[in-house]
Coordinates of C-alpha atoms and ligand atoms in Angstrom, one line a residue:
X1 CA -6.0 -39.1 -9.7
X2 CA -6.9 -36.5 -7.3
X3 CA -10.3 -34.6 -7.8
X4 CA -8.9 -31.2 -7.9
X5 CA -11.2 -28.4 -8.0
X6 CA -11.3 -27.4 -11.7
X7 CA -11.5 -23.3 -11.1
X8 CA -7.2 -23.8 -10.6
X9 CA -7.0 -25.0 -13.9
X10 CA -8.2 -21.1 -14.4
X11 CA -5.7 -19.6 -12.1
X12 CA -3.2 -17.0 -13.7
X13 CA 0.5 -16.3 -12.1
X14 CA 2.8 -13.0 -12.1
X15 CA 5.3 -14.0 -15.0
X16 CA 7.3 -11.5 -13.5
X17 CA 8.6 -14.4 -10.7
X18 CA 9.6 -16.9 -13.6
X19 CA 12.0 -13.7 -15.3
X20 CA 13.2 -13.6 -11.5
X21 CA 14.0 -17.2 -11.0
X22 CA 15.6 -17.2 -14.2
X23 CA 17.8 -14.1 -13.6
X24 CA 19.1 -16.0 -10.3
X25 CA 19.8 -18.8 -11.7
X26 CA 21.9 -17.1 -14.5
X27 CA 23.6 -15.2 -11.8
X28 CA 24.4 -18.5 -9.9
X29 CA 26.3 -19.7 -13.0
X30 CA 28.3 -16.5 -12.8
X31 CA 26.4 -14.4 -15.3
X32 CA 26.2 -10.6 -14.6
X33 CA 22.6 -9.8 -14.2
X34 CA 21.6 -6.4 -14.0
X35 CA 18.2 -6.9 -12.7
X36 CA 15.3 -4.4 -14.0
X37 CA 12.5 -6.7 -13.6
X38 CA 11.7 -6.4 -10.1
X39 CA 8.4 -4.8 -9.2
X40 CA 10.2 -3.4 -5.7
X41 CA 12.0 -0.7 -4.3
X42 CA 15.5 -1.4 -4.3
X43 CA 15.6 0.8 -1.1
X44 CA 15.7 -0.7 3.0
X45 CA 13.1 0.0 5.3
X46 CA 13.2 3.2 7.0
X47 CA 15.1 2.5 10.6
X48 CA 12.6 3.9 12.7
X49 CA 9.9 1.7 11.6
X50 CA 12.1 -1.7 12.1
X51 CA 12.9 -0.4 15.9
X52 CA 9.1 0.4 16.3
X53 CA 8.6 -3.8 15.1
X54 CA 11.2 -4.9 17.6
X55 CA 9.8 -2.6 20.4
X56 CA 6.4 -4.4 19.8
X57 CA 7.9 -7.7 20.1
X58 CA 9.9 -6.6 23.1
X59 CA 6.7 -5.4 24.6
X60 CA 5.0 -8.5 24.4
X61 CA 2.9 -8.1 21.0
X62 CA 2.5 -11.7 20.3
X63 CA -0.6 -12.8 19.5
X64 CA -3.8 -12.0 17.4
X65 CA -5.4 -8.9 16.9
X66 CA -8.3 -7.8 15.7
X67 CA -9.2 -9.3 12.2
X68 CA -9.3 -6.2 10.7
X69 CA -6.4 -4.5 12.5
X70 CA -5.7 -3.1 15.3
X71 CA -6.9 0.5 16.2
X72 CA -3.9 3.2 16.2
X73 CA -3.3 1.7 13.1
X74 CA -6.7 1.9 11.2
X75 CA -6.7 5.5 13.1
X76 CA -3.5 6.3 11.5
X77 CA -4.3 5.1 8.3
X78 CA -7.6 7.5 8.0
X79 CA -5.6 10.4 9.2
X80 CA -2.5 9.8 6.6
X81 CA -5.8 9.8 4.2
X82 CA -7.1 13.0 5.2
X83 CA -3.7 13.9 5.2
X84 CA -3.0 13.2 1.7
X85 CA -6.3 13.4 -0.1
X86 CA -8.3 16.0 1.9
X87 CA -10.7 13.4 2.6
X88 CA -12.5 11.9 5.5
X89 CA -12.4 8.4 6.2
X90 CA -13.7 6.3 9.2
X91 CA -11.4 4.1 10.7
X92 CA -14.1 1.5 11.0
X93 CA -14.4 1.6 7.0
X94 CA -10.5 0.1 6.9
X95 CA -9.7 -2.9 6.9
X96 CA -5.7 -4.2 7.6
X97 CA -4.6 -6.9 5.2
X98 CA -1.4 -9.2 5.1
X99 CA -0.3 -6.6 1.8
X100 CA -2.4 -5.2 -1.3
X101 CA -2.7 -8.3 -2.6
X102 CA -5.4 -10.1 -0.2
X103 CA -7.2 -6.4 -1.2
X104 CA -7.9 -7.2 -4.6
X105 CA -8.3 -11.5 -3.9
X106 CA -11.0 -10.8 -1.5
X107 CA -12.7 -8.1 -3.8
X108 CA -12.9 -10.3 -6.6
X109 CA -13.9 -12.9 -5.3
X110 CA -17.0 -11.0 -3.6
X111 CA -18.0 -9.9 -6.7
X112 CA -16.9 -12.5 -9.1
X113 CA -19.2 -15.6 -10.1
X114 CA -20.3 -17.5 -13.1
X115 CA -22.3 -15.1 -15.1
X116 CA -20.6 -12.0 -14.0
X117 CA -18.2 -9.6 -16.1
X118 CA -15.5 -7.8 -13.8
X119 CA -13.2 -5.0 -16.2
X120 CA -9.4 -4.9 -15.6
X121 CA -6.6 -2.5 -17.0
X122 CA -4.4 -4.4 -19.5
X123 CA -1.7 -3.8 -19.7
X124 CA -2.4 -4.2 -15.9
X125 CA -1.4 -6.2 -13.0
X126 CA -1.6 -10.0 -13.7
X127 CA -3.5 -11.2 -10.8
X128 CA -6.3 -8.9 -11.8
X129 CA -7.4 -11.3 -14.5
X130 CA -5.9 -14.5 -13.1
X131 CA -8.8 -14.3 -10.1
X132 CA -11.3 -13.1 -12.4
X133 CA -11.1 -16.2 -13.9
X134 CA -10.5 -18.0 -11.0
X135 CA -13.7 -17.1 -9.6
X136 CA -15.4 -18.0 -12.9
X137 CA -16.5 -14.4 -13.8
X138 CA -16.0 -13.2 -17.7
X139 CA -13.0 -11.0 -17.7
X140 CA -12.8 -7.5 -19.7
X141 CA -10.2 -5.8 -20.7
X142 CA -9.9 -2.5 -20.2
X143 CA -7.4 -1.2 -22.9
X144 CA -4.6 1.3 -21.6
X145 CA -3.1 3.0 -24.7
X146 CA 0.1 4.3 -24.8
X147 CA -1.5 7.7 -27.0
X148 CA -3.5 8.5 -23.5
X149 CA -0.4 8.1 -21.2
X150 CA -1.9 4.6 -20.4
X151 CA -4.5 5.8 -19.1
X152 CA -8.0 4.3 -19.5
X153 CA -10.4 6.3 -21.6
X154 CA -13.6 6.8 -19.4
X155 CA -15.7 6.6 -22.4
X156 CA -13.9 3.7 -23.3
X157 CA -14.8 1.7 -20.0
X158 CA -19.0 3.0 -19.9
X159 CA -19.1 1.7 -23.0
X160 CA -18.3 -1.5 -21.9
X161 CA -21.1 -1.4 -18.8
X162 CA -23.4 -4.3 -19.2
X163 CA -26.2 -5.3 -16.9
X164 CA -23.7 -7.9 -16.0
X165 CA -20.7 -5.8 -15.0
X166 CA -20.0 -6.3 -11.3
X167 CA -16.7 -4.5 -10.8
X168 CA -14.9 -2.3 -12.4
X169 CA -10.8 -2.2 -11.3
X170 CA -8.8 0.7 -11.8
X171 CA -5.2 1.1 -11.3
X172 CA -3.1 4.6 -11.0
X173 CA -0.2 5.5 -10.9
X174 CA 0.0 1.7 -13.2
X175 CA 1.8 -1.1 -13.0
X176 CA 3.2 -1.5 -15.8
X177 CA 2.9 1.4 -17.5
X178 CA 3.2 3.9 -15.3
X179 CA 0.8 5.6 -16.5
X180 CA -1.6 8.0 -14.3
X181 CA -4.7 8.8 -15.0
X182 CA -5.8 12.7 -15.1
X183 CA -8.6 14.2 -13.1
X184 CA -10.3 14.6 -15.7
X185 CA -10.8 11.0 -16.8
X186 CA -11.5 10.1 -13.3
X187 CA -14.3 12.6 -12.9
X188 CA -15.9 11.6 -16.1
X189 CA -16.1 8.1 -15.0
X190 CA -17.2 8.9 -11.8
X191 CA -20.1 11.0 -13.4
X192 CA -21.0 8.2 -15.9
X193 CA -21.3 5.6 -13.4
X194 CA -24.5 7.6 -11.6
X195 CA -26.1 5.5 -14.3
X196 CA -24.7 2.0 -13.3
X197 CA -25.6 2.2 -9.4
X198 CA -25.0 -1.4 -9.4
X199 CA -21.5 -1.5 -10.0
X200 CA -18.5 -1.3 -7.8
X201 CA -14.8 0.1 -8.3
X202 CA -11.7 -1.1 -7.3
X203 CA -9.4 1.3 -7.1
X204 CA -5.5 0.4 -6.9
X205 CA -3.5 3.3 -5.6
X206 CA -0.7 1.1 -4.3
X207 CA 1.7 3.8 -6.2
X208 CA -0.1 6.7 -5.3
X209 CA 3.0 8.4 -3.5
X210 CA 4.9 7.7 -7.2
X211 CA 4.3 10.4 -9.3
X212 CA 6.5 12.6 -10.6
X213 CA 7.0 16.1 -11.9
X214 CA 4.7 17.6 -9.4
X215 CA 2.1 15.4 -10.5
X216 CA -0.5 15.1 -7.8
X217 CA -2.5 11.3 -7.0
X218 CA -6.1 12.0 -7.4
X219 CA -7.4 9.3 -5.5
X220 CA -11.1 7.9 -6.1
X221 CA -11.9 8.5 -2.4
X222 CA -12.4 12.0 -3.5
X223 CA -15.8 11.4 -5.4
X224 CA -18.3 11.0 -2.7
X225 CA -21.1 10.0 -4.8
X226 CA -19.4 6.6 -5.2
X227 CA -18.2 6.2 -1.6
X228 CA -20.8 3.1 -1.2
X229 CA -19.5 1.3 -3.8
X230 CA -15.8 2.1 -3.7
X231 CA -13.1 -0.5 -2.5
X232 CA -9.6 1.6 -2.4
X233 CA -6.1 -0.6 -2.3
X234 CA -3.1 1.3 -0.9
X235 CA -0.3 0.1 1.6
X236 CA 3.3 0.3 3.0
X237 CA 4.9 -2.0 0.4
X238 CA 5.8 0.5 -2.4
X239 CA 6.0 3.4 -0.1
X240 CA 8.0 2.6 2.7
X241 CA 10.1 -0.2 1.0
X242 CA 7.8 -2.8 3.2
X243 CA 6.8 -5.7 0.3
X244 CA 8.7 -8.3 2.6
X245 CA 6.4 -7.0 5.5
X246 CA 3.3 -8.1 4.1
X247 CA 1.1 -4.8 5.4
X248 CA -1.7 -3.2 3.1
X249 CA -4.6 -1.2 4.0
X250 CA -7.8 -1.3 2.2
X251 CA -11.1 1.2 2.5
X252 CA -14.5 -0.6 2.0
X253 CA -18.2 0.6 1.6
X254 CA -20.1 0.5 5.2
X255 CA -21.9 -2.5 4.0
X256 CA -18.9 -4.3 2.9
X257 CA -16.8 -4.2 6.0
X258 CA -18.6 -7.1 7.8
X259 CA -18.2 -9.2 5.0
X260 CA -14.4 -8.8 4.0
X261 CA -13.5 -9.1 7.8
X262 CA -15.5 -12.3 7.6
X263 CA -13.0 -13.6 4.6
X264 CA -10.4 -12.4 6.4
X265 CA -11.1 -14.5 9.7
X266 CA -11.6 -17.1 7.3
X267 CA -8.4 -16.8 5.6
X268 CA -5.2 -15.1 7.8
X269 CA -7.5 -14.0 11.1
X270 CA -4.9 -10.9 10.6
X271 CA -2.2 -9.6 10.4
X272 CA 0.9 -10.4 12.7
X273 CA 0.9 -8.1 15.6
X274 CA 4.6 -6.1 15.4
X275 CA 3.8 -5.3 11.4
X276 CA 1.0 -3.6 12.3
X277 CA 3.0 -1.7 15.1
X278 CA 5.4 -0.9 12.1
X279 CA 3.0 0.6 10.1
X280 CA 2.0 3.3 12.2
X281 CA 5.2 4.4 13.1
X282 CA 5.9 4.4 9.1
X283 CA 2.7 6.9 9.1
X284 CA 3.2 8.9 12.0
X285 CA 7.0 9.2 11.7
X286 CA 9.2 11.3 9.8
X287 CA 8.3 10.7 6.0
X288 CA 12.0 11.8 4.7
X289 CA 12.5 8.5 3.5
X290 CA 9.8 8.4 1.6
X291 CA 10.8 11.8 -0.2
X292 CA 14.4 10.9 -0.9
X293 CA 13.4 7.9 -2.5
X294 CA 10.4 9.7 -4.5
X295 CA 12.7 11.9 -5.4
X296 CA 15.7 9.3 -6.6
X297 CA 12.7 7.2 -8.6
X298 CA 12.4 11.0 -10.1
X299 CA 16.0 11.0 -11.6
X300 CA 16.1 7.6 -12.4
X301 CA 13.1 7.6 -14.8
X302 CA 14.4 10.8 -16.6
X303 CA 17.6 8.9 -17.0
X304 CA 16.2 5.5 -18.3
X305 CA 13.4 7.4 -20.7
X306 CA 16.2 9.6 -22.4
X307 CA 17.9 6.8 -22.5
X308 CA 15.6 3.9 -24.0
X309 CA 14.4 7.1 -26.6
X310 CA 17.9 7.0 -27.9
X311 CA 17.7 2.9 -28.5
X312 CA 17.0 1.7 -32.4
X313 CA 13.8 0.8 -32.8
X314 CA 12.3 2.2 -29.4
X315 CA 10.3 4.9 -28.3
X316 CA 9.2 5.7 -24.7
X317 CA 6.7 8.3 -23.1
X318 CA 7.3 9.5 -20.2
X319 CA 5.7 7.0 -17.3
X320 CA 3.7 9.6 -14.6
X321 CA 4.0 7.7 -11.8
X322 CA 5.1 4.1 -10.3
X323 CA 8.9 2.9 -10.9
X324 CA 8.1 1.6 -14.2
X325 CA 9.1 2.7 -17.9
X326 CA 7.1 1.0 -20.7
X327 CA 8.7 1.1 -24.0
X328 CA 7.1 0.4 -27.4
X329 CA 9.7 -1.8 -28.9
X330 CA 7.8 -2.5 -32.1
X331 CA 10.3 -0.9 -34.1
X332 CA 12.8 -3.7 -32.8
X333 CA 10.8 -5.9 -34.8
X334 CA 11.3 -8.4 -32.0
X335 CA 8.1 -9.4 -29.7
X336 CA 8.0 -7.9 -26.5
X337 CA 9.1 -11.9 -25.2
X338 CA 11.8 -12.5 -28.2
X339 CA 12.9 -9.1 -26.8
X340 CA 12.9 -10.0 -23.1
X341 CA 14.7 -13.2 -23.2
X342 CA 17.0 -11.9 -25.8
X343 CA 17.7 -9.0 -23.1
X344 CA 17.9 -11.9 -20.3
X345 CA 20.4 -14.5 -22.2
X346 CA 22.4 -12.1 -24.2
X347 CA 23.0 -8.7 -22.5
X348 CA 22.0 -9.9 -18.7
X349 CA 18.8 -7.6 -17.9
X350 CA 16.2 -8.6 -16.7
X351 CA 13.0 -7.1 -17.9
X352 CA 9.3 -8.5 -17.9
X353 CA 7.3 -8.7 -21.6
X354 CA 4.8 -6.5 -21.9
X355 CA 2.7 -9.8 -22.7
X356 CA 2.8 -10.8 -19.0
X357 CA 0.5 -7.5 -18.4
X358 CA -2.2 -8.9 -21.2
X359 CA -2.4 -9.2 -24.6
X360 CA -2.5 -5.3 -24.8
X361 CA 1.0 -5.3 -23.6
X362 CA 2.5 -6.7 -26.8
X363 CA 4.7 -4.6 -28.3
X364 CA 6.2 -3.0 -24.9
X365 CA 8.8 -4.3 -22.5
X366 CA 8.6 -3.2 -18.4
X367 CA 11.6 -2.0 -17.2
X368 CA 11.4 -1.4 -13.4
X369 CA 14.0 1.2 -12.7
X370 CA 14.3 0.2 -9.2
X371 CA 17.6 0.0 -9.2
X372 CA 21.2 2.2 -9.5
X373 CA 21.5 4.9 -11.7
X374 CA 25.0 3.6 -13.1
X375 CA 23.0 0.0 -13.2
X376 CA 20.6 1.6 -15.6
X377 CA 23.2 3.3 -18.1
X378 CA 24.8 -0.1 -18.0
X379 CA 21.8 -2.2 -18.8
X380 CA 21.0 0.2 -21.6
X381 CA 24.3 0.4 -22.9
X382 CA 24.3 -3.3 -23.4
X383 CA 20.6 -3.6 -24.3
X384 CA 22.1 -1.0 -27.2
X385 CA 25.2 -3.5 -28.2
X386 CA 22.4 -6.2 -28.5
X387 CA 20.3 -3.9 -30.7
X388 CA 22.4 -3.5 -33.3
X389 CA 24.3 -6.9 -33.1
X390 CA 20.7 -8.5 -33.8
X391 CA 20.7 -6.5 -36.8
X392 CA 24.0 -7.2 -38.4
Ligands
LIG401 N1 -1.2 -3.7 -7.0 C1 -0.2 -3.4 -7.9 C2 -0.6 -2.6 -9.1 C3 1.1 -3.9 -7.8 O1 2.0 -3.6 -8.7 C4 1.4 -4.7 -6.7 C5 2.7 -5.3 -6.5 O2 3.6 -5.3 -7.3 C6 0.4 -5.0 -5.8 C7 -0.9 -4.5 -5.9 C8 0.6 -5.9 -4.6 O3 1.2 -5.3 -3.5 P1 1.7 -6.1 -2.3 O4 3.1 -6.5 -2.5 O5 1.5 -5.1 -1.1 O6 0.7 -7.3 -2.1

């Protein structure tokens, strides 16, 4: 027997991997397997941002940088901020990372420990509560409901301050609801926190260039009374069609900086050399791509809403932001997993049970509409067939 530290035993996974692997190996047998699972966009990386890559290689970018990223790129990512929130930002206060991911590892594991209570969003990103655990802290749900938009209720989550809270994540535009939380509830929570000086945010705006219908991201870094406690999440994977890249950007508290560069040079020592190279030219360049694909995402989720809506036993509000729809399916009177594999085996699409998200995500399937429009009237069409087949 191996002694294996017991804190894996406690480690979560994104079920959304096993719906892939399953998918694939359906499609190896010859199924037809509309995919609508995938958390990615189904677009390529803008061309100029692959050339600027190869250029760095060319030129002889080969080795490390800086732990926490090279400088034209931190620069670059505190001007695309000020750019897009109105807000000033010190390049020394970001921090590079191998994606969003090693954002939100590194977070929790700074401020998770026996003894500690850390709040999520569920429905919310998996690994949220997997490392919560991981690091032995208690996790709390904070419950998204689909009467807000999914968004949390700030009332809701100072209610749930203890003397033990530690951090407090926050996700918007969601993942997997798409849901996007209104000024308003941000700036009550930001006022009811001036009471709980002891407890940090994470804020995961990963989506925040996903919103639709003129919607506007309303990022946390606009609250300056919480600057020195606020950890923000963002990248290139969702907005430049980068998740193979593995590029993120994270903003930290002055005090913090030291220490996540520290678990950083512990952990990758940083990120390869011609991604970073990438990502400013996906800042500084021409942001056309970005646009056009904003705006497909746009089309796509009025197409898939109207279109679930019209499904027998399924009703779906309109997702804000993100490239997600979240259905209640209740009226299926299937479980959001009966529902998803019956989806998978029987009709070929691929979907991810709202279980996957949290225990608050029963009763809703995640349909990711990063894919074709023609792809999405199919899978619905046949999601429809199902639907009433089940009930004969
Ligand atoms: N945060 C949320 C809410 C996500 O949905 C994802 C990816 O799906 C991530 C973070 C991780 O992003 P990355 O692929 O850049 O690590």
């Amino acid at each position: 027997m191996l002694h294996l530290a017991d804190n894996l035993n406690r480690l979560g996974t994104e079920t959304a991997f096993e719906v892939l692997a399953r998918a694939a190996a359906l499609s190896a047998q010859g199924k037809d397997i509309i995919n609508l699972g995938i958390g990615q966009p189904d677009f390529k990386t803008p061309q100029h941002i692959v050339e600027a890559a190869i250029k760095a290689l060319r030129d002889g970018h080969h080795g490390y940088t800086p732990s926490n990223g090279i400088e034209p790129l931190r620069v670059a990512v505190a001007a695309d901020l000020h750019r897009r929130h109105a807000v000033e930002v010190d390049p020394g206060n970001v921090v590079i990372m191998p994606g969003g991911k090693p954002t939100m590892f590194f977070a929790i594991l700074m401020f998770g420990q026996p003894g500690a209570e850390i709040m999520y969003p569920d429905p919310g990103f998996p690994i949220y509560r997997s490392m919560i655990q991981y690091t032995g802290a208690t996790a709390v749900p904070i419950a998204l409901k689909e009467q807000n938009g999914f968004s949390f209720s700030a009332d809701e989550v100072l209610a749930q301050i203890t003397p033990r809270t530690s951090l407090i994540i926050v996700n918007t535009p969601g993942n997997p609801t798409g849901g996007a939380v209104p000024e308003s509830e941000i700036k009550k929570l930001v006022a009811g926190l001036a009471r709980h000086p002891n407890v940090a945010i994470m804020a995961d705006e990963i989506y925040s260039q996903m919103l639709y219908d003129g919607a506007e991201h309303v990022s946390f870094l606009r609250y300056p009374e919480i600057r020195d406690r606020l950890i923000i999440l963002d990248g290139w994977s969702k907005t430049y069609a980068m998740t193979g890249w593995r590029l993120g950007f994270s903003v930290w508290p002055k005090d913090l900086v030291e220490k996540v560069v520290r678990l950083n040079v512990n952990c990758h020592s940083c990120v390869n050399a011609p991604t970073q190279f990438a990502g400013i030219a996906a800042l500084e360049g021409p942001q056309d791509a970005v646009h056009t694909m904003v705006k497909a995402f746009d089309e796509r989720q009025r197409v898939i809403v109207g279109l679930l809506n019209q499904l027998p036993g399924v009703t779906c509000v309109n997702p804000g932001g993100a490239f997600y729809a979240f259905p209640n399916i209740t009226g299926t009177g299937l479980s959001a997993k009966e529902l998803q594999n019956a989806m998978l085996e029987k009709a070929g699409v691929a979907t991810v049970a709202g279980t996957s998200f949290g225990i608050h995500g029963e009763g809703y399937v995640r349909f990711s509409y990063a894919n074709s429009v023609d792809n999405i009237r199919k899978a619905i069409e046949r999601i429809g067939t199902l639907l009433l087949d089940l009930k004969t």
